[in-house]
JSON list of C-alpha atoms in Angstrom, two decimals:
[
{"chain": "A", "resi": 1, "resn": "GLU", "atom": "CA", "xyz": [6.24, -45.05, -54.42]},
{"chain": "A", "resi": 2, "resn": "GLY", "atom": "CA", "xyz": [3.06, -46.93, -55.51]},
{"chain": "A", "resi": 3, "resn": "PHE", "atom": "CA", "xyz": [0.14, -48.06, -53.21]},
{"chain": "A", "resi": 4, "resn": "ARG", "atom": "CA", "xyz": [-0.68, -50.90, -50.90]},
{"chain": "A", "resi": 5, "resn": "ASP", "atom": "CA", "xyz": [-3.75, -51.00, -48.68]},
{"chain": "A", "resi": 6, "resn": "LYS", "atom": "CA", "xyz": [-1.81, -53.35, -46.19]},
{"chain": "A", "resi": 7, "resn": "ILE", "atom": "CA", "xyz": [1.36, -53.38, -44.67]},
{"chain": "A", "resi": 8, "resn": "TYR", "atom": "CA", "xyz": [4.37, -54.19, -46.50]},
{"chain": "A", "resi": 9, "resn": "LEU", "atom": "CA", "xyz": [8.04, -54.19, -46.11]},
{"chain": "A", "resi": 10, "resn": "ASP", "atom": "CA", "xyz": [9.90, -51.60, -47.88]},
{"chain": "A", "resi": 11, "resn": "GLN", "atom": "CA", "xyz": [13.38, -52.21, -49.53]},
{"chain": "A", "resi": 12, "resn": "LEU", "atom": "CA", "xyz": [15.03, -51.88, -45.97]},
{"chain": "A", "resi": 13, "resn": "GLY", "atom": "CA", "xyz": [12.67, -54.12, -44.36]},
{"chain": "A", "resi": 14, "resn": "HIS", "atom": "CA", "xyz": [10.77, -51.49, -42.62]},
{"chain": "A", "resi": 15, "resn": "LYS", "atom": "CA", "xyz": [6.90, -51.78, -42.21]},
{"chain": "A", "resi": 16, "resn": "THR", "atom": "CA", "xyz": [5.20, -49.50, -44.70]},
{"chain": "A", "resi": 17, "resn": "ILE", "atom": "CA", "xyz": [1.52, -48.87, -45.94]},
{"chain": "A", "resi": 18, "resn": "GLY", "atom": "CA", "xyz": [-0.44, -46.91, -48.14]},
{"chain": "A", "resi": 19, "resn": "TYR", "atom": "CA", "xyz": [1.79, -44.46, -50.35]},
{"chain": "A", "resi": 20, "resn": "GLY", "atom": "CA", "xyz": [5.17, -45.13, -48.33]},
{"chain": "A", "resi": 21, "resn": "HIS", "atom": "CA", "xyz": [3.97, -44.25, -44.73]},
{"chain": "A", "resi": 22, "resn": "LEU", "atom": "CA", "xyz": [6.60, -45.90, -42.31]},
{"chain": "A", "resi": 23, "resn": "VAL", "atom": "CA", "xyz": [4.47, -47.49, -39.67]},
{"chain": "A", "resi": 24, "resn": "LYS", "atom": "CA", "xyz": [5.67, -46.36, -36.28]},
{"chain": "A", "resi": 25, "resn": "LYS", "atom": "CA", "xyz": [5.47, -48.24, -33.04]},
{"chain": "A", "resi": 26, "resn": "SER", "atom": "CA", "xyz": [2.73, -45.56, -31.97]},
{"chain": "A", "resi": 27, "resn": "ASP", "atom": "CA", "xyz": [0.63, -46.39, -35.17]},
{"chain": "A", "resi": 28, "resn": "LYS", "atom": "CA", "xyz": [-2.10, -48.63, -34.85]},
{"chain": "A", "resi": 29, "resn": "PHE", "atom": "CA", "xyz": [-2.32, -50.45, -37.69]},
{"chain": "A", "resi": 30, "resn": "LEU", "atom": "CA", "xyz": [-3.10, -54.15, -37.74]},
{"chain": "A", "resi": 31, "resn": "ILE", "atom": "CA", "xyz": [-0.75, -56.48, -39.97]},
{"chain": "A", "resi": 32, "resn": "SER", "atom": "CA", "xyz": [-3.29, -58.28, -42.04]},
{"chain": "A", "resi": 33, "resn": "LYS", "atom": "CA", "xyz": [-5.99, -55.76, -42.41]},
{"chain": "A", "resi": 34, "resn": "LYS", "atom": "CA", "xyz": [-6.58, -53.81, -45.61]},
{"chain": "A", "resi": 35, "resn": "TYR", "atom": "CA", "xyz": [-7.28, -50.00, -45.10]},
{"chain": "A", "resi": 36, "resn": "SER", "atom": "CA", "xyz": [-9.29, -47.71, -47.42]},
{"chain": "A", "resi": 37, "resn": "LYS", "atom": "CA", "xyz": [-7.66, -45.58, -50.02]},
{"chain": "A", "resi": 38, "resn": "LYS", "atom": "CA", "xyz": [-9.41, -42.47, -48.18]},
{"chain": "A", "resi": 39, "resn": "PHE", "atom": "CA", "xyz": [-7.84, -43.27, -44.85]},
{"chain": "A", "resi": 40, "resn": "LEU", "atom": "CA", "xyz": [-4.79, -44.03, -46.42]},
{"chain": "A", "resi": 41, "resn": "ASN", "atom": "CA", "xyz": [-4.63, -40.77, -48.80]},
{"chain": "A", "resi": 42, "resn": "TYR", "atom": "CA", "xyz": [-5.44, -38.77, -45.37]},
{"chain": "A", "resi": 43, "resn": "ILE", "atom": "CA", "xyz": [-2.35, -40.58, -43.82]},
{"chain": "A", "resi": 44, "resn": "PHE", "atom": "CA", "xyz": [-0.18, -39.31, -47.18]},
{"chain": "A", "resi": 45, "resn": "GLU", "atom": "CA", "xyz": [-1.36, -35.77, -46.83]},
{"chain": "A", "resi": 46, "resn": "LYS", "atom": "CA", "xyz": [-0.37, -35.68, -43.28]},
{"chain": "A", "resi": 47, "resn": "ASP", "atom": "CA", "xyz": [3.01, -37.21, -44.20]},
{"chain": "A", "resi": 48, "resn": "PHE", "atom": "CA", "xyz": [3.40, -34.88, -47.07]},
{"chain": "A", "resi": 49, "resn": "GLU", "atom": "CA", "xyz": [2.38, -31.68, -45.20]},
{"chain": "A", "resi": 50, "resn": "LYS", "atom": "CA", "xyz": [5.09, -32.70, -42.44]},
{"chain": "A", "resi": 51, "resn": "ALA", "atom": "CA", "xyz": [7.85, -33.26, -45.21]},
{"chain": "A", "resi": 52, "resn": "LYS", "atom": "CA", "xyz": [7.07, -29.84, -46.72]},
{"chain": "A", "resi": 53, "resn": "LYS", "atom": "CA", "xyz": [7.37, -28.21, -43.32]},
{"chain": "A", "resi": 54, "resn": "ASN", "atom": "CA", "xyz": [10.45, -29.85, -42.32]},
{"chain": "A", "resi": 55, "resn": "LEU", "atom": "CA", "xyz": [12.18, -28.58, -45.45]},
{"chain": "A", "resi": 56, "resn": "GLU", "atom": "CA", "xyz": [10.74, -25.10, -45.55]},
{"chain": "A", "resi": 57, "resn": "LYS", "atom": "CA", "xyz": [11.79, -25.04, -41.69]},
{"chain": "A", "resi": 58, "resn": "ASN", "atom": "CA", "xyz": [15.49, -26.31, -43.24]},
{"chain": "A", "resi": 59, "resn": "HIS", "atom": "CA", "xyz": [15.83, -24.89, -46.44]},
{"chain": "A", "resi": 60, "resn": "GLU", "atom": "CA", "xyz": [15.24, -21.58, -48.25]},
{"chain": "A", "resi": 61, "resn": "VAL", "atom": "CA", "xyz": [12.45, -23.08, -50.38]},
{"chain": "A", "resi": 62, "resn": "LYS", "atom": "CA", "xyz": [11.15, -19.47, -51.74]},
{"chain": "A", "resi": 63, "resn": "ARG", "atom": "CA", "xyz": [14.34, -19.15, -53.75]},
{"chain": "A", "resi": 64, "resn": "LEU", "atom": "CA", "xyz": [14.27, -22.71, -55.37]},
{"chain": "A", "resi": 65, "resn": "PRO", "atom": "CA", "xyz": [12.59, -23.53, -58.97]},
{"chain": "A", "resi": 66, "resn": "LYS", "atom": "CA", "xyz": [9.17, -25.51, -58.45]},
{"chain": "A", "resi": 67, "resn": "LYS", "atom": "CA", "xyz": [10.64, -28.67, -59.91]},
{"chain": "A", "resi": 68, "resn": "THR", "atom": "CA", "xyz": [14.02, -28.33, -57.52]},
{"chain": "A", "resi": 69, "resn": "HIS", "atom": "CA", "xyz": [11.44, -27.97, -54.44]},
{"chain": "A", "resi": 70, "resn": "GLY", "atom": "CA", "xyz": [9.28, -30.71, -55.72]},
{"chain": "A", "resi": 71, "resn": "VAL", "atom": "CA", "xyz": [12.35, -32.99, -55.63]},
{"chain": "A", "resi": 72, "resn": "LEU", "atom": "CA", "xyz": [13.56, -31.85, -51.90]},
{"chain": "A", "resi": 73, "resn": "ILE", "atom": "CA", "xyz": [10.10, -32.35, -50.54]},
{"chain": "A", "resi": 74, "resn": "GLU", "atom": "CA", "xyz": [9.92, -35.93, -52.06]},
{"chain": "A", "resi": 75, "resn": "MET", "atom": "CA", "xyz": [13.30, -36.78, -50.53]},
{"chain": "A", "resi": 76, "resn": "VAL", "atom": "CA", "xyz": [12.28, -35.37, -47.24]},
{"chain": "A", "resi": 77, "resn": "PHE", "atom": "CA", "xyz": [9.01, -37.89, -47.43]},
{"chain": "A", "resi": 78, "resn": "GLN", "atom": "CA", "xyz": [11.26, -40.52, -48.43]},
{"chain": "A", "resi": 79, "resn": "LEU", "atom": "CA", "xyz": [14.35, -40.14, -46.22]},
{"chain": "A", "resi": 80, "resn": "GLY", "atom": "CA", "xyz": [13.00, -38.25, -43.34]},
{"chain": "A", "resi": 81, "resn": "ILE", "atom": "CA", "xyz": [14.73, -34.33, -42.65]},
{"chain": "A", "resi": 82, "resn": "ILE", "atom": "CA", "xyz": [17.28, -35.95, -40.28]},
{"chain": "A", "resi": 83, "resn": "ASN", "atom": "CA", "xyz": [18.73, -38.27, -43.03]},
{"chain": "A", "resi": 84, "resn": "PHE", "atom": "CA", "xyz": [18.06, -35.39, -45.78]},
{"chain": "A", "resi": 85, "resn": "LEU", "atom": "CA", "xyz": [20.22, -32.76, -43.93]},
{"chain": "A", "resi": 86, "resn": "LYS", "atom": "CA", "xyz": [23.17, -35.39, -43.77]},
{"chain": "A", "resi": 87, "resn": "PHE", "atom": "CA", "xyz": [23.25, -34.61, -47.68]},
{"chain": "A", "resi": 88, "resn": "LYS", "atom": "CA", "xyz": [25.53, -31.65, -46.55]},
{"chain": "A", "resi": 89, "resn": "LYS", "atom": "CA", "xyz": [27.25, -31.54, -50.39]},
{"chain": "A", "resi": 90, "resn": "PHE", "atom": "CA", "xyz": [24.15, -32.05, -52.09]},
{"chain": "A", "resi": 91, "resn": "ASN", "atom": "CA", "xyz": [22.28, -29.27, -49.83]},
{"chain": "A", "resi": 92, "resn": "TYR", "atom": "CA", "xyz": [25.38, -26.83, -50.47]},
{"chain": "A", "resi": 93, "resn": "PHE", "atom": "CA", "xyz": [24.96, -27.19, -54.50]},
{"chain": "A", "resi": 94, "resn": "ILE", "atom": "CA", "xyz": [21.11, -26.92, -54.34]},
{"chain": "A", "resi": 95, "resn": "LYS", "atom": "CA", "xyz": [21.79, -23.60, -52.47]},
{"chain": "A", "resi": 96, "resn": "LYS", "atom": "CA", "xyz": [24.15, -22.39, -55.31]},
{"chain": "A", "resi": 97, "resn": "ASN", "atom": "CA", "xyz": [21.95, -23.74, -58.09]},
{"chain": "A", "resi": 98, "resn": "LYS", "atom": "CA", "xyz": [24.57, -26.38, -59.23]},
{"chain": "A", "resi": 99, "resn": "LEU", "atom": "CA", "xyz": [21.81, -29.05, -60.13]},
{"chain": "A", "resi": 100, "resn": "TYR", "atom": "CA", "xyz": [24.39, -31.19, -61.93]},
{"chain": "A", "resi": 101, "resn": "MET", "atom": "CA", "xyz": [26.80, -31.50, -59.20]},
{"chain": "A", "resi": 102, "resn": "ALA", "atom": "CA", "xyz": [23.74, -32.05, -56.73]},
{"chain": "A", "resi": 103, "resn": "SER", "atom": "CA", "xyz": [22.70, -34.94, -58.95]},
{"chain": "A", "resi": 104, "resn": "LEU", "atom": "CA", "xyz": [26.18, -36.30, -58.61]},
{"chain": "A", "resi": 105, "resn": "GLU", "atom": "CA", "xyz": [26.01, -36.17, -54.93]},
{"chain": "A", "resi": 106, "resn": "MET", "atom": "CA", "xyz": [22.53, -38.26, -55.01]},
{"chain": "A", "resi": 107, "resn": "LEU", "atom": "CA", "xyz": [24.37, -41.08, -57.33]},
{"chain": "A", "resi": 108, "resn": "ASP", "atom": "CA", "xyz": [27.13, -41.21, -54.74]},
{"chain": "A", "resi": 109, "resn": "SER", "atom": "CA", "xyz": [24.94, -42.11, -51.87]},
{"chain": "A", "resi": 110, "resn": "LYS", "atom": "CA", "xyz": [23.94, -45.56, -49.95]},
{"chain": "A", "resi": 111, "resn": "TRP", "atom": "CA", "xyz": [20.28, -44.02, -50.94]},
{"chain": "A", "resi": 112, "resn": "TYR", "atom": "CA", "xyz": [20.99, -44.61, -54.66]},
{"chain": "A", "resi": 113, "resn": "LYS", "atom": "CA", "xyz": [22.08, -48.30, -53.95]},
{"chain": "A", "resi": 114, "resn": "GLN", "atom": "CA", "xyz": [18.99, -48.77, -51.93]},
{"chain": "A", "resi": 115, "resn": "THR", "atom": "CA", "xyz": [16.61, -47.32, -54.44]},
{"chain": "A", "resi": 116, "resn": "PRO", "atom": "CA", "xyz": [18.13, -46.42, -57.69]},
{"chain": "A", "resi": 117, "resn": "LYS", "atom": "CA", "xyz": [15.03, -46.09, -59.86]},
{"chain": "A", "resi": 118, "resn": "ARG", "atom": "CA", "xyz": [13.71, -43.70, -57.67]},
{"chain": "A", "resi": 119, "resn": "VAL", "atom": "CA", "xyz": [16.83, -41.65, -57.51]},
{"chain": "A", "resi": 120, "resn": "ASP", "atom": "CA", "xyz": [17.51, -41.89, -61.26]},
{"chain": "A", "resi": 121, "resn": "LYS", "atom": "CA", "xyz": [13.72, -40.43, -61.68]},
{"chain": "A", "resi": 122, "resn": "LEU", "atom": "CA", "xyz": [14.42, -37.44, -59.26]},
{"chain": "A", "resi": 123, "resn": "ILE", "atom": "CA", "xyz": [17.83, -36.77, -61.12]},
{"chain": "A", "resi": 124, "resn": "LYS", "atom": "CA", "xyz": [15.96, -36.39, -64.19]},
{"chain": "A", "resi": 125, "resn": "ILE", "atom": "CA", "xyz": [13.35, -34.17, -62.79]},
{"chain": "A", "resi": 126, "resn": "LEU", "atom": "CA", "xyz": [16.30, -32.12, -61.31]},
{"chain": "A", "resi": 127, "resn": "LEU", "atom": "CA", "xyz": [18.10, -31.71, -64.55]},
{"chain": "A", "resi": 128, "resn": "SER", "atom": "CA", "xyz": [15.14, -31.19, -67.08]}
]
């Protein structure tokens, strides 16, 4: 995702900061202020743990290969758990360990059209 120490707009025009933290109305970030990498790393760690816990609540991750688990965490981090769970066929194929079919579902998505390079990278990891 990269890192930015100031608020920027992501591909969909949402305010974002750090390593892809979606700025919410409840956040107290100032538009033009630069934030320390240490502080934004802390925000990332919280977001990452939230994504990991949300995935674990909604998927049988203990049975997944490590690389698949990592791809799913990144998807939940980027999409949020609600949008991730909308990938019904993808999640079905993951549970059946049909990774090629799951990757086809990733390609056939609005998400792919929005962030093709990131999705291509995740597909390569999934299929490696």
